[in-house]
Every structure is written in C-alpha cells, then in structure tokens.
Coordinates of C-alpha atoms (C1' of nucleotides) in Angstrom, one line a residue:
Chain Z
X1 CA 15.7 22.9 4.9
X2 CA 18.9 23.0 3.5
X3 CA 20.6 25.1 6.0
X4 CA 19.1 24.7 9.9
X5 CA 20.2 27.6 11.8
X6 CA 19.1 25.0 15.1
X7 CA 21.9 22.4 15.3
X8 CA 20.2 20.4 18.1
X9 CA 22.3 17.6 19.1
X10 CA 21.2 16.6 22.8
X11 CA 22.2 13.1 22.1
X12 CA 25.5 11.7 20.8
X13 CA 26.7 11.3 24.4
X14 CA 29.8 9.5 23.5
X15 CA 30.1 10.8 20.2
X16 CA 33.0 12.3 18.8
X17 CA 32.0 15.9 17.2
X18 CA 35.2 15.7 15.2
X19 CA 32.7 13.7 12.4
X20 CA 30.1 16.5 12.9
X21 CA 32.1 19.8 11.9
X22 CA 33.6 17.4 9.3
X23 CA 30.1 16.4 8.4
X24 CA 29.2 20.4 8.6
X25 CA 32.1 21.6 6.2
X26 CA 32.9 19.3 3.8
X27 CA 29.4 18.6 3.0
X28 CA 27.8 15.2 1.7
X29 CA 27.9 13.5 -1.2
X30 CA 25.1 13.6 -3.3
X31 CA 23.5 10.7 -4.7
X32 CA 21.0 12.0 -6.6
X33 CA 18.9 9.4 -8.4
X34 CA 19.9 6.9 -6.2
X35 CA 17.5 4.2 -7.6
X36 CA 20.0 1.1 -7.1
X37 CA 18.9 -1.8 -5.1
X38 CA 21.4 -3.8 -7.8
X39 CA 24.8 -2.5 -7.2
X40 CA 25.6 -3.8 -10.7
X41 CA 22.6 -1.8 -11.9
X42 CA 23.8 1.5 -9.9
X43 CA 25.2 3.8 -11.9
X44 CA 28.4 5.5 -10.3
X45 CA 28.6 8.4 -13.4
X46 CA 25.4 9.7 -12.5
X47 CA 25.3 13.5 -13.4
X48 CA 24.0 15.9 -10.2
X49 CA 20.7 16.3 -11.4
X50 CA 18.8 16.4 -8.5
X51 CA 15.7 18.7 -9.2
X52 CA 13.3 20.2 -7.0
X53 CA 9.5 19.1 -8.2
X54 CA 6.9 21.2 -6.1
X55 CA 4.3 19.9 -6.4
X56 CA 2.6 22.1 -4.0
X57 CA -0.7 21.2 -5.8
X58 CA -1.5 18.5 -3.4
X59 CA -4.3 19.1 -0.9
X60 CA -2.9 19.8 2.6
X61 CA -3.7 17.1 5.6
X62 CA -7.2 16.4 6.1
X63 CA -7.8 15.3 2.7
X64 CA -7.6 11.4 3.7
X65 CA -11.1 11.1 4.9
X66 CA -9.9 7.2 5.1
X67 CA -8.0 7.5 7.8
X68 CA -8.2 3.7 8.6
X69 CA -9.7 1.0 6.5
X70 CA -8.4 -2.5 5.2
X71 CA -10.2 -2.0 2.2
X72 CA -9.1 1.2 0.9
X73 CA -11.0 1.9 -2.1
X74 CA -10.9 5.4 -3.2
X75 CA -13.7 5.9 -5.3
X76 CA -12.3 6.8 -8.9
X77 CA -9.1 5.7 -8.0
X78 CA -6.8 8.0 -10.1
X79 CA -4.5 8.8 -7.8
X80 CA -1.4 10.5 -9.3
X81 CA 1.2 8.7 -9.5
X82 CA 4.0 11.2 -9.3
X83 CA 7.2 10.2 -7.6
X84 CA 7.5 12.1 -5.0
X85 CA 11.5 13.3 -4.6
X86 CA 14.3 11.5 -3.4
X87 CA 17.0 13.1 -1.8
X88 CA 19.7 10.9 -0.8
X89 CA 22.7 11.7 1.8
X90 CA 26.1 10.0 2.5
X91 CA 27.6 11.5 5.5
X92 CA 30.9 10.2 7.3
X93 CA 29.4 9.8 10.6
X94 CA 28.8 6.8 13.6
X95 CA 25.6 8.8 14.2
X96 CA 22.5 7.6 12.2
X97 CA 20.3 9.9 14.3
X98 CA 21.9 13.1 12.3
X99 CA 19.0 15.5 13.7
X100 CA 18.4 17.4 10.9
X101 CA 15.7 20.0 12.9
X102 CA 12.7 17.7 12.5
X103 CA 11.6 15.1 14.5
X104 CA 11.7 11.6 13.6
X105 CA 9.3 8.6 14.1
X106 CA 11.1 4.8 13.8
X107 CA 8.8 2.9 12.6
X108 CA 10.4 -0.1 10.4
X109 CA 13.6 -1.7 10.2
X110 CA 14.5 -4.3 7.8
X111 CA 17.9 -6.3 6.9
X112 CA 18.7 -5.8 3.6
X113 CA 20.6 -8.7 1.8
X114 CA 23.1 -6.4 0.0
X115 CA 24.3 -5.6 3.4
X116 CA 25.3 -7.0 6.8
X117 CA 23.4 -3.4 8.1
X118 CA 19.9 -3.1 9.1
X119 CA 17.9 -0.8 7.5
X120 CA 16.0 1.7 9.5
X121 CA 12.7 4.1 8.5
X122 CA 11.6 6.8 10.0
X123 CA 9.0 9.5 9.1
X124 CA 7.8 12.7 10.4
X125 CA 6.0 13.0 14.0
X126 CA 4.5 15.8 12.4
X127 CA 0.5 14.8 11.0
X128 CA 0.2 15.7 7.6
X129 CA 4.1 15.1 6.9
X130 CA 4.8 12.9 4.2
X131 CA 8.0 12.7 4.3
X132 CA 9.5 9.5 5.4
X133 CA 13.5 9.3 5.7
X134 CA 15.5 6.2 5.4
X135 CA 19.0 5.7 7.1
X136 CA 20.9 2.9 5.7
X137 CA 25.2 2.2 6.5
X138 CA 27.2 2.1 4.0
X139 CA 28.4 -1.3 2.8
X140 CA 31.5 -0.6 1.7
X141 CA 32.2 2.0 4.3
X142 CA 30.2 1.2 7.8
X143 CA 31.1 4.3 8.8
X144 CA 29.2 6.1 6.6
X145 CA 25.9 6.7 6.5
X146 CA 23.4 6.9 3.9
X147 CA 20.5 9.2 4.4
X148 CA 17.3 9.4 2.0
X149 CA 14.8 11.8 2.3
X150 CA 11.5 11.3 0.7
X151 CA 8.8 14.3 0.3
X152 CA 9.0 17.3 1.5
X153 CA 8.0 18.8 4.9
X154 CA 4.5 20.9 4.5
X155 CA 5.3 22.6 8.2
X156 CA 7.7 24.9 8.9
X157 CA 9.1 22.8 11.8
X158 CA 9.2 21.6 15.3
X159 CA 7.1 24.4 16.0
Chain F
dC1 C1' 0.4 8.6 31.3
dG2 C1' 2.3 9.5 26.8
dA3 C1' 5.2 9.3 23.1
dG4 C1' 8.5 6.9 21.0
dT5 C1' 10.8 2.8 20.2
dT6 C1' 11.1 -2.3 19.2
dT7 C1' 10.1 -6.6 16.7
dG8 C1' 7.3 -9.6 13.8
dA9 C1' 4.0 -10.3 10.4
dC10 C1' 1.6 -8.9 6.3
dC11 C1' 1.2 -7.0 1.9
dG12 C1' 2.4 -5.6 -2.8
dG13 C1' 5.3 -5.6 -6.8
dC14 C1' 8.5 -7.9 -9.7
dG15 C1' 11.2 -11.7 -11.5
dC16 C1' 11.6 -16.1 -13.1
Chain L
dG1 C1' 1.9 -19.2 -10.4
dC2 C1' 5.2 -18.9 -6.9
dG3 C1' 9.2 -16.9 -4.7
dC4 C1' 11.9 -13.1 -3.4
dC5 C1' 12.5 -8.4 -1.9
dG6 C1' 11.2 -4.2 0.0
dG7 C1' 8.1 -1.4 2.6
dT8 C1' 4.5 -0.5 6.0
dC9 C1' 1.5 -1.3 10.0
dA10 C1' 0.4 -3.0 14.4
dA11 C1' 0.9 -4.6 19.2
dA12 C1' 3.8 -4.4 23.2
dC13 C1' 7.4 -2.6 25.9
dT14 C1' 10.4 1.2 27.7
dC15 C1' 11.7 5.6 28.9
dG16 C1' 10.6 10.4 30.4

DNA sequence: CGAGTTTGACCGGCGC
DNA sequence: GCGCCGGTCAAACTCG
C-alpha cells in the first residue's frame, strides 16, 4: 500500500497538481505515534518508530455473527485488546480526498476544539475492511493535511 | 434505484 | 457523580 501504481485522481477539478507531484516527491512527514489530543502533551522529538504489527491472526470477515444488536454481549468477552496500528500522514495539499487506491466511506465528522477545522472519518466501502482513515487540517498550517490510517486493508483492492 | 454523502444524536471513557 | 471530549451509528437527502 505504500506505493499504488494507480494514481486515480478523477476529482480535484480546480485543483492545482503542483501540490500533488510535490506531495508525490517529497514525501510526507511521518508522525508516527501520533497519540496527541493535548498539544502540550504531543511530543515533537518523537523517534520514527513506526512498526508494522501483523496481526494476521484475526479471523477474516464473517466472524461477527452479531451483525446488529444494541446489546452486544459477546459471550466470554475477551476480546483482545490489541491496538490496532496507527499510521499518520501530513501532506501539503488543499485536497483532503488524497485517493490513495481505496475507496472511502464518510461517515462522521466532528469539530474538534483544538482547531477551527472539522474533523472528517472515513472507512473502507470494502465489508470486512477495518480500516477506518481520519483526515484532520492542520492547525497551524490549514493547508496541510493530516491523514491517519487505522488497520490495515485485508483485500487487495478496489477489485 | 443505489451508493455515498450529510447532519444530529448517542454512547463510552476519562478527568475533575 | 457529573461534565467534557472523541468516536460511531443512523436517518434523510443528493447525485449518478
């Protein structure tokens, strides 16, 4: 998923590219551990030591029999707990809809009081997909974007 | 007609 | 125990 081979980018109608080949080349900023919601608790000299957990060991989709239910009451109840992995992104672009070769389901968008910018989630279209993405601006810099990726993607792809 | 998007409300965890 | 904050779901609307 690093690299996608299929830059798709049928929106951005009155988008500048100049931010996307910048956005290609120069890379993004990684900000790995990213667990601030306190500024004054986020710490700037954070060492890259984003890891990769694969946890593979997870049962694949059709393993929530409880597919609605307000009481959800798993029998047992010893769910793991792992943290699942966090990857987050800052990108110098206007575009929050950076396709990344997935597709993307909205669904939440809170204010958050640190910022004057919304807060938007999205997560897979794909079933079985549990990885949810959250695309935040920058407060300091609006036109950068923050992008967090949660999970990983137990499909190939689109297709 | 369908999927995706939008907004509000609800819930859970944590702090005080 | 209550209040605050963040996150998720659900219903309705819009676009294709």
């Amino acid at each position: 998923m690093s690299d996608s081979p299929n830059l798709r980018s049928p929106d951005s109608p009155d988008m500048d590219f100049n931010d996307q080949s910048d956005f290609e080349l120069s890379e993004y900023l990684k900000i790995d551990e990213w667990l601030g919601d306190d500024p004054a608790s986020m710490v700037h000299g954070a060492p890259a030591n984003y890891f990769y957990q694969s946890n593979e060991a997870d049962d694949s989709i059709g393993s929530s029999s409880n597919p609605e239910g307000p009481s959800r009451h798993a029998e047992g109840g010893k769910e793991k707990k792992e943290v699942k992995e966090r990857f987050a992104f800052k990108t110098k672009s206007e575009i929050e809809i950076l396709d990344d070769g997935f597709k993307w389901r909205k669904y939440g968008k809170k204010m958050v009081k640190n910022s004057p910018n919304p807060r938007n989630y999205y997560r897979c279209s794909v079933e079985g997909c549990p990885v949810k993405k959250r695309v935040e601006r920058d407060r300091d810099d609006p036109r950068y974007v923050i992008t967090t990726y949660e999970g990983i993607h137990n499909h190939q792809g689109p297709f």
